[in-house]
């Protein structure tokens, strides 16, 4: 429904006049796990929500965390937000949002609970794979296009988690202590930028406290900043189970309470709120404001009877969506090392050769894990499937597991879905070492005939390691695929360190000693410590959880069908303690976390303190060789100009990054501009990258990552 916000408000107020108190209350709290109550006599439907951001989640029974189990909720599996950020490509971010919005509309959802735009303050956060980047500008630029893509389908995007949801440990209670200048100028600025540039129709409020106040009832965050200062007129929903106090939340500008329990009439915004209104403790006018904002959302989405016929229709699981998923995945693959031009293998070179793929992640599916990001994927191409199908019989591909995460199912108590238990024990924890290693007492690879039994998983891993090492000399090419999985990268769990789990280091050290030409590919939601073998590795690829076509994209990079162009959207530290969140501030405390590092997060801290890293923020190479020449700053156009040279025989793309150097106003390095430029082999092109407005003129530098810059 088109029209000004004032026009929508007038219409909402007219509808409100016909409502009873009970009908109003039904609209502002859950009546099912993902749905509010409608008002049929007024032509007002329920508001239906669903989790993102990697696809529309499976259907659950209305009151229980049990999936319905039909075949009509398989969906396209999108690359995670970190993968989208690794593309550094606004167009691909828009296409990501558009696929998600289309499929949400096709599944008859009104609000898709994505994207997550919290900054990657610490490399240990279990939900980092759901977030874009450690950098506010990269995050806001890509999230802006993502939101626009979602909302073109008459579906509301939902920015989350507002604000400072940077750890899973005790996420229901932890208090984030932060200076107001840093809160506003760094973490909240990302939200403001996306609100100003994309007009997201909804926002989700975080579980945690900020400076002593729960976000769900913070008048400072919601009333003063979001509503009054920013003028936000959109719908604000709680995270599931985030509301603590009926009166405090009613007086805060949050519009709807959702939770994980099925006692819907006992929600804080249900019978308890009705009692407070009837006793005069809460003014009904506060509820009217909430209902009006929900009605405005419905009008925007053409949900009401008089507008429903013009609401957009959309398909899901389309061929076009699969192509989008492949293109996004292709753009996100990051080549980190390629000494001696080990890559690409080339289709002609592998003809009639033998290829050995080692590593559990070569054959593992990731779409079904990670917490509320889990989905029921129509399909997911693993690296093993991607390579085997693309080679198409030209070469022999053999798979060996090489390492094991676990051979037992991690079932929740009594078979209960994890989300039903998500409000217990503070809502999250820091994983213990043994949890990451998934120790078990007894494992048998052949339980039926008892041929071999191991007393612990380390013994089994040793067997797998020796099996793989014994085989490598019989193959022309060796490819290792390892990294993390959603047992580690997950809602409700923070990592204790960035160590590479499951004894992969032991395998890789021995593997690279025997076969220095081994191609190493890592999959995960954030940095892992690869320093034990990194200097011995010649070819290294990084890939985030890359959606249904991730295995195909990785295979295309390895074979040379595409030229990789992804760049890291975060710093790959040598150890977690090198991040400012751990070395200067706090992370993972169950009561109080101090943001003492201020504005110096991620690469800003690394640049200031000159700390060595595995790979810097913004890093990525390709099969081409690029160079920047004659950079200059154009004051009138507020842009950096120069020439980009491709000095190789390969067509390719490069990310030109512009940084503002530290000065008296900003004492930190700051990304202020970026653009992806495509260039033919052995050619050059003039480029111009618009620079974000910042206080003061300042000095600028340009380069292909945050550590290798040319000062202008």
XYZ file of C-alpha atoms in Angstrom:
712
model
C 0.000 0.000 0.000
C 1.617 3.217 -1.141
C 1.285 6.465 0.778
C 2.947 8.709 3.300
C 3.427 7.557 6.868
C 0.883 10.154 7.978
C -1.726 8.783 5.576
C -1.081 5.281 6.846
C -1.381 6.505 10.411
C -4.777 8.092 9.714
C -6.059 4.816 8.288
C -4.633 2.867 11.240
C -6.302 5.193 13.734
C -9.669 4.707 12.016
C -9.311 0.925 12.254
C -8.192 1.163 15.892
C -11.415 2.932 16.920
C -13.417 -0.214 16.198
C -11.284 -2.516 18.379
C -11.945 -3.850 21.845
C -9.193 -4.017 24.455
C -8.924 -7.794 24.070
C -8.539 -7.444 20.309
C -5.778 -4.901 20.749
C -3.920 -7.121 23.193
C -4.215 -10.078 20.820
C -2.249 -8.122 18.225
C 0.716 -7.327 20.487
C 1.729 -10.775 21.705
C 2.181 -14.250 20.304
C -0.876 -16.424 19.823
C 1.269 -19.133 18.254
C 5.037 -19.573 18.285
C 5.438 -17.407 15.167
C 2.048 -15.731 14.866
C -0.079 -13.097 16.605
C -3.888 -13.089 16.809
C -5.943 -11.574 14.008
C -9.332 -9.856 14.157
C -11.493 -11.568 11.515
C -14.512 -9.282 11.994
C -12.354 -6.296 10.985
C -10.509 -8.065 8.191
C -7.230 -8.024 10.149
C -5.153 -11.211 9.711
C -2.558 -12.533 12.139
C 0.992 -11.263 11.694
C 3.123 -14.229 10.642
C 6.877 -14.270 11.238
C 9.688 -16.685 10.437
C 13.393 -16.974 11.078
C 16.101 -16.149 8.517
C 18.652 -15.268 7.379
C 19.802 -18.281 5.354
C 16.321 -19.240 4.225
C 12.747 -19.417 5.501
C 12.633 -21.830 8.392
C 10.647 -25.086 8.430
C 7.027 -25.033 9.575
C 6.383 -25.776 13.247
C 3.201 -26.830 14.976
C 1.414 -23.760 16.326
C 2.194 -24.383 19.995
C 5.060 -26.893 20.059
C 8.628 -26.844 18.761
C 7.906 -29.851 16.591
C 8.200 -29.547 12.836
C 5.088 -30.276 10.807
C 7.046 -32.610 8.551
C 5.364 -31.930 5.221
C 7.238 -31.556 1.955
C 6.150 -27.990 1.161
C 8.618 -26.219 3.466
C 11.831 -27.137 1.692
C 13.458 -23.879 0.593
C 16.468 -22.350 -1.092
C 19.488 -22.347 1.235
C 21.250 -18.983 1.010
C 24.867 -18.186 1.865
C 25.183 -16.837 5.410
C 25.557 -13.096 5.991
C 29.318 -13.438 6.491
C 29.520 -15.017 3.046
C 27.487 -12.160 1.595
C 29.887 -9.722 3.237
C 32.846 -11.604 1.729
C 31.544 -10.675 -1.724
C 31.923 -6.935 -0.945
C 29.244 -6.627 -3.599
C 26.133 -4.505 -3.054
C 24.320 -6.102 -5.976
C 24.805 -9.609 -4.614
C 23.589 -8.434 -1.197
C 20.458 -7.127 -2.884
C 19.938 -10.428 -4.692
C 20.356 -12.302 -1.399
C 17.615 -10.228 0.182
C 15.404 -10.592 -2.864
C 15.586 -14.404 -2.792
C 14.807 -14.390 0.926
C 11.921 -11.949 0.519
C 10.484 -13.860 -2.422
C 10.602 -17.172 -0.591
C 9.173 -15.648 2.591
C 6.273 -14.261 0.581
C 5.891 -17.600 -1.200
C 5.661 -19.276 2.196
C 3.057 -16.660 3.258
C 5.230 -14.967 5.863
C 4.867 -11.282 6.666
C 8.090 -10.636 8.589
C 11.384 -12.436 7.939
C 13.593 -12.144 11.015
C 16.725 -10.997 9.213
C 19.289 -9.602 8.672
C 21.497 -9.686 11.759
C 23.692 -6.574 11.708
C 25.541 -6.783 15.011
C 29.252 -6.186 14.470
C 31.725 -9.008 14.925
C 33.258 -7.546 18.071
C 34.896 -10.823 19.114
C 35.910 -13.808 16.969
C 34.386 -16.109 19.603
C 30.710 -15.202 19.239
C 28.729 -18.290 18.250
C 26.424 -16.336 15.933
C 29.141 -14.507 14.014
C 28.247 -16.431 10.865
C 24.847 -14.688 10.969
C 26.470 -11.242 11.024
C 28.160 -9.433 8.169
C 31.420 -7.966 9.383
C 33.480 -6.337 12.106
C 33.260 -3.086 10.129
C 30.249 -0.766 10.432
C 30.459 0.709 6.930
C 30.705 -2.624 5.102
C 27.858 -3.945 7.258
C 25.540 -0.981 6.694
C 26.186 -0.784 2.944
C 25.428 -4.460 2.331
C 22.585 -4.682 4.860
C 20.938 -1.677 3.198
C 20.775 -3.485 -0.149
C 19.754 -6.727 1.552
C 16.773 -5.018 3.239
C 15.684 -3.372 -0.006
C 15.816 -6.770 -1.677
C 13.604 -8.392 0.960
C 11.016 -5.638 1.062
C 10.391 -5.403 -2.649
C 8.260 -8.542 -2.139
C 5.792 -7.025 0.370
C 7.641 -8.737 3.209
C 9.178 -6.867 6.137
C 12.872 -7.255 6.833
C 13.744 -7.233 10.541
C 17.051 -5.764 11.694
C 18.439 -7.624 14.702
C 19.522 -7.745 17.483
C 19.042 -4.203 18.821
C 21.519 -3.732 20.485
C 24.958 -5.089 21.450
C 24.069 -8.785 21.110
C 27.730 -9.743 20.705
C 27.884 -12.906 22.800
C 25.742 -15.956 23.428
C 27.119 -16.614 26.897
C 24.371 -15.669 29.404
C 22.719 -13.656 26.634
C 19.469 -13.369 28.614
C 21.078 -11.531 31.522
C 24.479 -10.141 30.574
C 24.882 -6.380 30.992
C 26.890 -4.589 28.286
C 28.596 -1.539 29.788
C 29.576 0.999 27.150
C 30.279 4.720 26.811
C 27.444 6.578 25.148
C 29.728 8.036 22.484
C 30.846 4.553 21.405
C 27.335 3.103 21.628
C 25.928 5.796 19.385
C 28.890 6.430 17.090
C 29.730 2.800 16.341
C 27.180 0.142 17.203
C 23.919 2.098 16.887
C 25.170 4.044 13.875
C 24.949 0.876 11.793
C 21.240 0.613 12.574
C 20.665 4.287 11.877
C 22.415 4.071 8.515
C 20.276 1.125 7.402
C 17.106 2.770 8.703
C 17.921 6.001 6.872
C 18.882 4.298 3.607
C 16.552 1.296 3.392
C 13.574 1.970 5.705
C 13.389 -1.529 7.217
C 9.824 -2.114 8.353
C 10.773 -3.932 11.558
C 13.462 -4.316 14.209
C 14.032 -7.062 16.770
C 15.097 -6.104 20.289
C 17.951 -8.073 21.873
C 17.910 -10.225 25.011
C 20.760 -8.550 26.864
C 20.995 -5.419 28.987
C 22.761 -2.218 27.944
C 24.114 -0.113 30.798
C 21.834 -1.834 33.284
C 18.579 -1.813 31.261
C 17.087 -4.739 29.385
C 16.931 -3.795 25.709
C 13.298 -4.951 25.568
C 12.230 -2.270 28.047
C 14.917 0.367 27.540
C 13.303 3.773 27.193
C 16.708 5.180 26.317
C 17.218 2.858 23.341
C 13.625 2.563 22.163
C 11.803 5.741 23.153
C 14.561 8.340 23.159
C 16.930 7.196 20.407
C 14.956 4.947 18.053
C 11.615 6.737 18.102
C 12.248 10.355 19.047
C 15.743 11.059 17.697
C 15.647 8.799 14.634
C 11.918 9.110 14.007
C 11.503 5.384 13.410
C 7.856 4.487 12.750
C 8.374 0.782 12.134
C 7.358 -2.348 14.015
C 9.532 -3.399 16.972
C 9.313 -7.007 18.161
C 11.048 -8.692 21.076
C 13.455 -11.530 20.646
C 11.650 -14.716 21.655
C 11.414 -14.516 25.461
C 13.201 -11.178 25.906
C 10.425 -9.293 27.762
C 10.818 -9.310 31.560
C 8.500 -6.715 33.090
C 4.942 -5.930 31.962
C 4.820 -2.276 32.978
C 8.363 -1.395 31.935
C 7.925 -2.989 28.507
C 4.478 -1.437 28.053
C 5.943 2.004 28.667
C 8.818 1.316 26.273
C 8.274 1.647 22.536
C 8.297 -2.066 21.803
C 5.203 -3.252 19.933
C 4.981 -7.021 20.233
C 6.122 -9.719 22.630
C 7.056 -13.151 21.312
C 8.420 -16.112 23.252
C 9.261 -19.818 23.059
C 6.554 -21.065 25.449
C 2.956 -22.006 24.637
C 1.263 -20.234 27.583
C 0.309 -17.346 25.308
C -2.289 -15.827 27.655
C 0.384 -15.506 30.338
C 2.796 -13.492 28.200
C 3.634 -10.113 29.735
C 1.605 -8.362 27.001
C -1.419 -10.654 27.502
C -3.492 -11.102 30.685
C -0.886 -9.457 32.949
C -1.020 -6.307 30.807
C -4.829 -6.369 30.723
C -4.877 -6.383 34.517
C -2.512 -3.403 34.635
C -4.705 -1.467 32.189
C -7.963 -2.224 34.025
C -6.382 -1.201 37.347
C -5.199 2.082 35.834
C -1.508 1.312 36.312
C -0.917 1.326 32.527
C -2.596 3.803 30.203
C -4.446 2.112 27.331
C -3.126 4.842 25.048
C 0.291 3.152 25.235
C -1.211 -0.014 23.770
C -2.976 2.031 21.086
C 0.412 3.326 19.894
C 1.706 -0.217 19.567
C -1.355 -1.409 17.671
C -1.197 1.579 15.317
C 2.398 0.708 14.391
C 1.384 -2.893 13.720
C -1.477 -1.692 11.533
C 0.898 0.614 9.667
C 3.128 -2.402 9.005
C 0.152 -4.367 7.704
C -0.855 -1.480 5.457
C 2.671 -1.251 4.101
C 2.544 -4.958 3.276
C -0.948 -4.787 1.729
C -2.220 -7.291 4.286
C -5.642 -5.835 5.080
C -8.842 -6.806 3.294
C -9.115 -3.727 1.091
C -5.494 -4.039 -0.107
C -4.798 -7.770 -0.094
C -5.566 -8.215 -3.786
C -2.637 -5.994 -4.765
C -0.135 -7.746 -2.501
C 2.689 -9.270 -4.501
C 2.794 -12.986 -5.126
C 6.078 -14.852 -5.238
C 7.415 -18.327 -5.858
C 9.938 -20.241 -3.835
C 12.444 -22.878 -4.914
C 12.658 -21.290 -8.350
C 15.459 -21.924 -10.826
C 16.253 -18.205 -10.685
C 16.774 -18.435 -6.924
C 19.250 -21.284 -7.386
C 21.208 -19.219 -9.899
C 21.289 -16.325 -7.444
C 22.557 -18.663 -4.728
C 25.318 -19.872 -7.041
C 26.377 -16.359 -8.051
C 26.483 -15.200 -4.421
C 28.480 -18.275 -3.426
C 30.918 -17.726 -6.291
C 31.520 -14.139 -5.217
C 32.149 -15.078 -1.595
C 34.959 -17.640 -1.989
C 38.186 -16.126 -0.638
C 41.564 -17.265 -1.970
C 44.106 -16.700 0.809
C 47.267 -18.341 -0.570
C 48.399 -19.626 -3.961
C 52.158 -20.082 -3.948
C 53.783 -21.607 -7.015
C 50.408 -21.271 -8.799
C 49.172 -24.543 -7.344
C 45.680 -23.365 -8.225
C 43.734 -23.668 -10.404
C 44.058 -27.326 -11.275
C 42.632 -26.840 -14.765
C 40.336 -29.276 -16.485
C 42.930 -30.362 -19.037
C 45.503 -31.137 -16.328
C 43.221 -33.422 -14.333
C 42.159 -35.553 -17.294
C 42.457 -39.242 -16.314
C 44.097 -38.323 -12.984
C 43.305 -39.461 -9.440
C 42.100 -36.915 -6.870
C 41.834 -37.569 -3.127
C 39.516 -35.423 -1.004
C 40.179 -35.593 2.720
C 38.214 -34.041 5.560
C 34.792 -34.359 7.134
C 33.663 -30.968 5.802
C 34.087 -32.251 2.254
C 31.097 -34.489 2.853
C 29.131 -32.628 5.521
C 25.825 -30.775 5.292
C 25.523 -27.487 7.236
C 22.035 -26.188 6.427
C 20.346 -28.099 9.243
C 22.263 -26.526 12.149
C 23.271 -23.305 13.846
C 20.166 -22.514 15.900
C 17.402 -20.334 14.480
C 19.389 -20.071 11.227
C 18.754 -23.762 10.525
C 16.551 -24.497 7.530
C 15.095 -27.359 5.563
C 17.135 -26.991 2.397
C 15.790 -28.171 -0.928
C 19.331 -29.445 -1.448
C 22.902 -28.635 -0.453
C 25.875 -29.366 -2.670
C 28.811 -30.518 -0.540
C 32.395 -29.903 -1.717
C 32.693 -33.603 -2.547
C 29.544 -33.524 -4.643
C 30.502 -30.232 -6.253
C 33.908 -31.444 -7.397
C 32.787 -34.921 -8.433
C 29.841 -33.683 -10.476
C 31.837 -30.952 -12.183
C 34.675 -33.237 -13.141
C 32.042 -35.514 -14.613
C 34.125 -38.659 -14.949
C 37.206 -36.969 -16.407
C 39.108 -37.919 -13.260
C 38.670 -40.321 -10.369
C 37.647 -38.692 -7.067
C 38.058 -40.620 -3.815
C 36.947 -39.438 -0.365
C 38.474 -40.239 3.025
C 37.119 -38.717 6.231
C 40.537 -37.867 7.703
C 39.150 -36.483 10.967
C 35.919 -36.862 12.931
C 33.805 -34.415 14.887
C 31.621 -37.102 16.456
C 29.841 -40.327 15.682
C 26.991 -39.838 18.138
C 23.903 -37.659 17.958
C 23.821 -34.631 20.276
C 20.183 -35.047 21.272
C 18.484 -32.563 23.587
C 16.818 -33.945 26.758
C 13.690 -36.015 26.098
C 13.912 -35.176 22.426
C 12.851 -31.570 23.076
C 13.770 -28.993 20.455
C 16.682 -26.788 21.563
C 14.563 -23.654 21.231
C 12.068 -24.828 23.823
C 14.977 -24.858 26.292
C 16.563 -21.632 25.111
C 15.376 -19.542 28.073
C 17.125 -21.774 30.587
C 20.545 -21.257 32.186
C 21.004 -17.708 30.957
C 20.228 -18.592 27.346
C 23.759 -19.525 26.299
C 27.250 -20.488 27.403
C 30.882 -20.662 26.428
C 31.662 -24.136 25.139
C 34.044 -26.260 27.136
C 36.933 -27.909 25.309
C 35.390 -31.346 25.642
C 32.153 -30.115 24.105
C 34.023 -28.885 21.041
C 35.800 -32.214 20.798
C 32.642 -34.290 21.357
C 34.389 -36.953 23.439
C 32.664 -40.309 23.732
C 33.449 -43.472 25.623
C 33.210 -46.032 22.861
C 33.029 -45.837 19.081
C 32.692 -48.587 16.538
C 32.786 -47.958 12.769
C 31.083 -51.295 12.217
C 28.748 -51.892 15.118
C 27.001 -54.778 13.371
C 29.918 -57.178 13.373
C 32.114 -55.457 15.952
C 35.125 -55.590 13.682
C 36.925 -52.696 15.372
C 36.170 -50.716 18.536
C 37.885 -47.567 19.835
C 37.681 -46.544 23.477
C 37.779 -42.795 22.741
C 37.360 -40.474 19.822
C 41.015 -39.462 19.792
C 41.913 -43.070 19.040
C 39.435 -43.067 16.183
C 40.825 -39.826 14.810
C 44.285 -41.320 14.865
C 42.999 -44.214 12.767
C 41.373 -41.847 10.252
C 44.523 -39.730 10.118
C 46.790 -42.690 9.464
C 44.397 -44.049 6.847
C 44.473 -40.754 4.954
C 48.237 -40.309 5.215
C 48.859 -43.821 3.966
C 46.818 -43.113 0.851
C 48.095 -39.704 -0.290
C 51.062 -40.920 -2.328
C 48.723 -42.883 -4.592
C 46.973 -39.757 -5.895
C 47.914 -37.034 -8.338
C 46.086 -34.303 -6.403
C 45.142 -34.016 -2.732
C 42.443 -31.639 -1.471
C 41.717 -31.186 2.228
C 38.395 -29.665 3.327
C 38.101 -28.855 7.020
C 37.298 -26.053 9.428
C 34.249 -25.632 11.651
C 30.608 -26.720 11.681
C 27.398 -25.770 13.447
C 28.262 -27.853 16.495
C 30.661 -24.968 17.145
C 29.226 -22.035 15.160
C 25.806 -21.863 16.732
C 23.237 -19.817 18.560
C 23.495 -20.382 22.306
C 27.208 -21.286 22.301
C 30.328 -19.133 22.168
C 33.712 -20.543 21.258
C 36.342 -20.736 23.979
C 39.153 -20.034 21.498
C 39.802 -20.029 17.763
C 41.682 -23.331 17.778
C 41.058 -25.644 14.835
C 39.068 -28.515 16.395
C 38.927 -32.282 15.981
C 42.734 -32.760 15.758
C 42.823 -31.253 12.294
C 46.156 -29.568 13.022
C 47.825 -32.917 13.587
C 46.472 -34.209 10.302
C 47.396 -31.085 8.332
C 50.936 -30.906 9.665
C 51.595 -34.487 8.601
C 49.680 -34.117 5.345
C 51.561 -31.012 4.235
C 54.865 -32.672 5.154
C 54.085 -35.604 2.851
C 52.267 -33.602 0.177
C 53.272 -29.901 0.172
C 51.055 -29.414 -2.885
C 47.896 -30.244 -0.902
C 45.099 -27.772 -1.559
C 43.532 -26.725 1.753
C 39.956 -25.406 1.887
C 38.439 -24.215 5.144
C 34.733 -23.744 5.912
C 33.420 -21.870 8.932
C 31.691 -18.855 10.404
C 34.836 -17.036 11.501
C 38.572 -17.147 12.015
C 40.413 -20.303 13.029
C 44.036 -20.533 14.118
C 45.986 -22.029 11.225
C 49.437 -20.868 12.349
C 50.798 -24.366 13.091
C 50.887 -25.233 9.396
C 50.132 -22.021 7.529
C 53.698 -21.390 6.365
C 53.849 -24.905 4.892
C 50.601 -24.533 2.980
C 50.859 -23.321 -0.623
C 47.180 -23.175 -1.595
C 44.522 -22.048 0.896
C 40.847 -21.233 0.307
C 38.368 -19.859 2.843
C 34.624 -20.304 2.474
C 31.842 -19.326 4.878
C 28.681 -21.443 5.090
C 27.884 -20.893 1.470
C 24.386 -22.081 0.829
C 22.926 -24.733 -1.420
C 25.469 -24.122 -4.209
C 28.553 -23.731 -1.994
C 30.137 -27.001 -3.093
C 29.766 -26.044 -6.736
C 31.315 -22.618 -6.169
C 34.301 -24.146 -4.371
C 34.789 -26.710 -7.143
C 34.694 -23.973 -9.787
C 37.438 -22.054 -7.992
C 39.606 -25.157 -7.628
C 39.178 -26.117 -11.279
C 39.603 -22.577 -12.569
C 36.103 -22.288 -14.016
C 35.853 -18.984 -12.149
C 38.442 -16.550 -10.853
C 37.935 -16.026 -7.090
C 37.237 -12.461 -5.977
C 36.044 -12.691 -2.353
C 37.740 -10.705 0.424
C 37.613 -11.254 4.180
C 35.016 -9.124 5.988
C 36.852 -9.626 9.275
C 40.335 -9.956 10.705
C 41.798 -13.437 10.944
C 43.733 -13.165 14.204
C 46.612 -15.440 15.143
C 44.890 -15.994 18.490
C 41.613 -14.787 19.946
C 43.409 -12.692 22.551
C 44.705 -10.413 19.779
C 41.196 -9.018 19.333
C 40.447 -5.881 21.321
C 37.301 -7.423 22.822
C 39.511 -9.858 24.730
C 42.750 -7.924 25.162
C 41.257 -4.545 26.124
C 37.560 -5.089 26.791
C 35.647 -8.090 28.142
C 33.907 -10.966 26.394
C 32.041 -13.989 27.654
C 31.370 -12.832 31.203
C 28.037 -14.003 32.553
C 27.160 -10.748 34.365
C 28.940 -7.657 33.079
C 30.931 -6.947 29.913
C 32.979 -3.756 29.530
C 33.525 -2.232 26.084
C 36.789 -0.595 27.129
C 38.211 -0.807 23.610
C 35.876 1.961 22.486
C 35.970 2.488 18.721
C 39.048 0.261 18.329
C 37.502 -3.030 17.233
C 38.780 -5.449 14.609
C 41.338 -4.070 12.163
C 41.288 -0.663 13.878
C 42.896 -2.199 16.969
C 45.298 -4.277 14.868
C 46.449 -1.207 12.907
C 46.949 0.900 16.027
C 48.853 -1.737 18.014
C 50.723 -3.203 14.985
C 49.678 -6.740 15.893
C 50.607 -9.559 13.455
C 47.633 -11.422 12.014
C 47.099 -14.473 9.851
C 45.212 -12.391 7.294
C 44.078 -8.764 7.578
C 40.585 -7.391 7.198
C 39.699 -6.984 3.528
C 42.258 -9.539 2.328
C 41.763 -11.771 -0.692
C 43.737 -12.669 -3.812
C 42.792 -14.063 -7.201
C 44.327 -15.727 -10.237
C 44.905 -12.243 -11.653
C 47.571 -9.730 -10.611
C 46.226 -6.259 -9.895
C 47.900 -2.951 -9.203
C 46.691 0.570 -8.364
C 48.373 3.511 -10.057
C 48.123 7.293 -9.661
C 45.561 7.450 -6.837
C 44.246 10.895 -5.909
C 41.480 12.429 -3.827
C 38.842 14.505 -5.614
C 37.520 17.010 -3.068
C 34.647 18.189 -5.239
C 33.265 14.708 -5.859
C 34.377 13.394 -2.458
C 35.915 10.371 -4.136
C 39.211 8.594 -4.664
C 40.269 8.177 -8.264
C 43.058 6.269 -9.965
C 43.912 3.491 -12.388
C 43.465 -0.215 -11.838
C 45.834 -2.442 -13.814
C 45.377 -6.137 -14.479
C 48.922 -7.305 -15.193
C 47.991 -10.953 -15.726
C 46.549 -13.062 -18.489
C 43.375 -13.753 -16.490
C 40.171 -11.734 -16.491
C 39.221 -10.956 -12.921
C 37.730 -8.653 -10.313
C 39.303 -6.728 -7.475
C 37.943 -4.889 -4.433
C 39.279 -1.340 -4.239
C 39.133 -0.227 -0.610
C 39.485 3.341 0.680
C 40.422 4.046 4.299
C 40.526 7.234 6.304
C 43.820 7.410 8.193
C 43.907 8.194 11.926
C 44.105 11.865 12.920
C 43.169 14.145 15.815
C 39.433 13.696 15.174
C 39.350 9.941 14.557
C 42.281 8.118 16.143
C 41.575 4.905 14.232
C 41.788 3.542 10.702
C 38.335 3.560 9.098
C 36.914 2.000 5.933
C 35.065 4.804 4.108
C 34.643 3.477 0.573
C 34.817 0.320 -1.522
C 33.889 -0.933 -4.938
C 34.327 -4.134 -6.920
C 35.896 -3.541 -10.335
C 35.957 -6.146 -13.142
C 38.845 -5.982 -15.576
C 39.990 -7.869 -18.660
C 43.382 -9.545 -18.799
C 46.359 -7.284 -19.523
C 44.337 -4.091 -19.404
C 43.717 -1.038 -17.257
C 40.731 1.088 -16.305
C 40.134 4.349 -14.500
C 38.188 3.970 -11.269
C 36.392 6.297 -8.896
C 35.294 5.190 -5.414
C 32.922 7.475 -3.547
C 34.040 8.183 0.004
C 31.597 8.213 2.899
C 31.161 11.605 4.548
C 33.108 11.839 7.786
C 33.861 14.655 10.165
C 36.770 16.703 8.887
C 38.709 16.299 5.672
C 41.386 13.910 6.844
C 43.887 11.869 4.867
C 43.032 8.797 2.835
C 44.719 5.607 1.697
C 43.695 3.076 -0.916
C 44.500 -0.597 -1.372
C 43.195 -4.142 -1.613
C 43.101 -4.787 2.161
C 43.517 -2.898 5.440
C 47.211 -3.737 5.850
C 48.641 -2.891 2.417
C 47.679 0.702 1.662
C 48.900 3.525 -0.546
C 48.593 6.877 1.195
C 47.088 9.578 -1.015
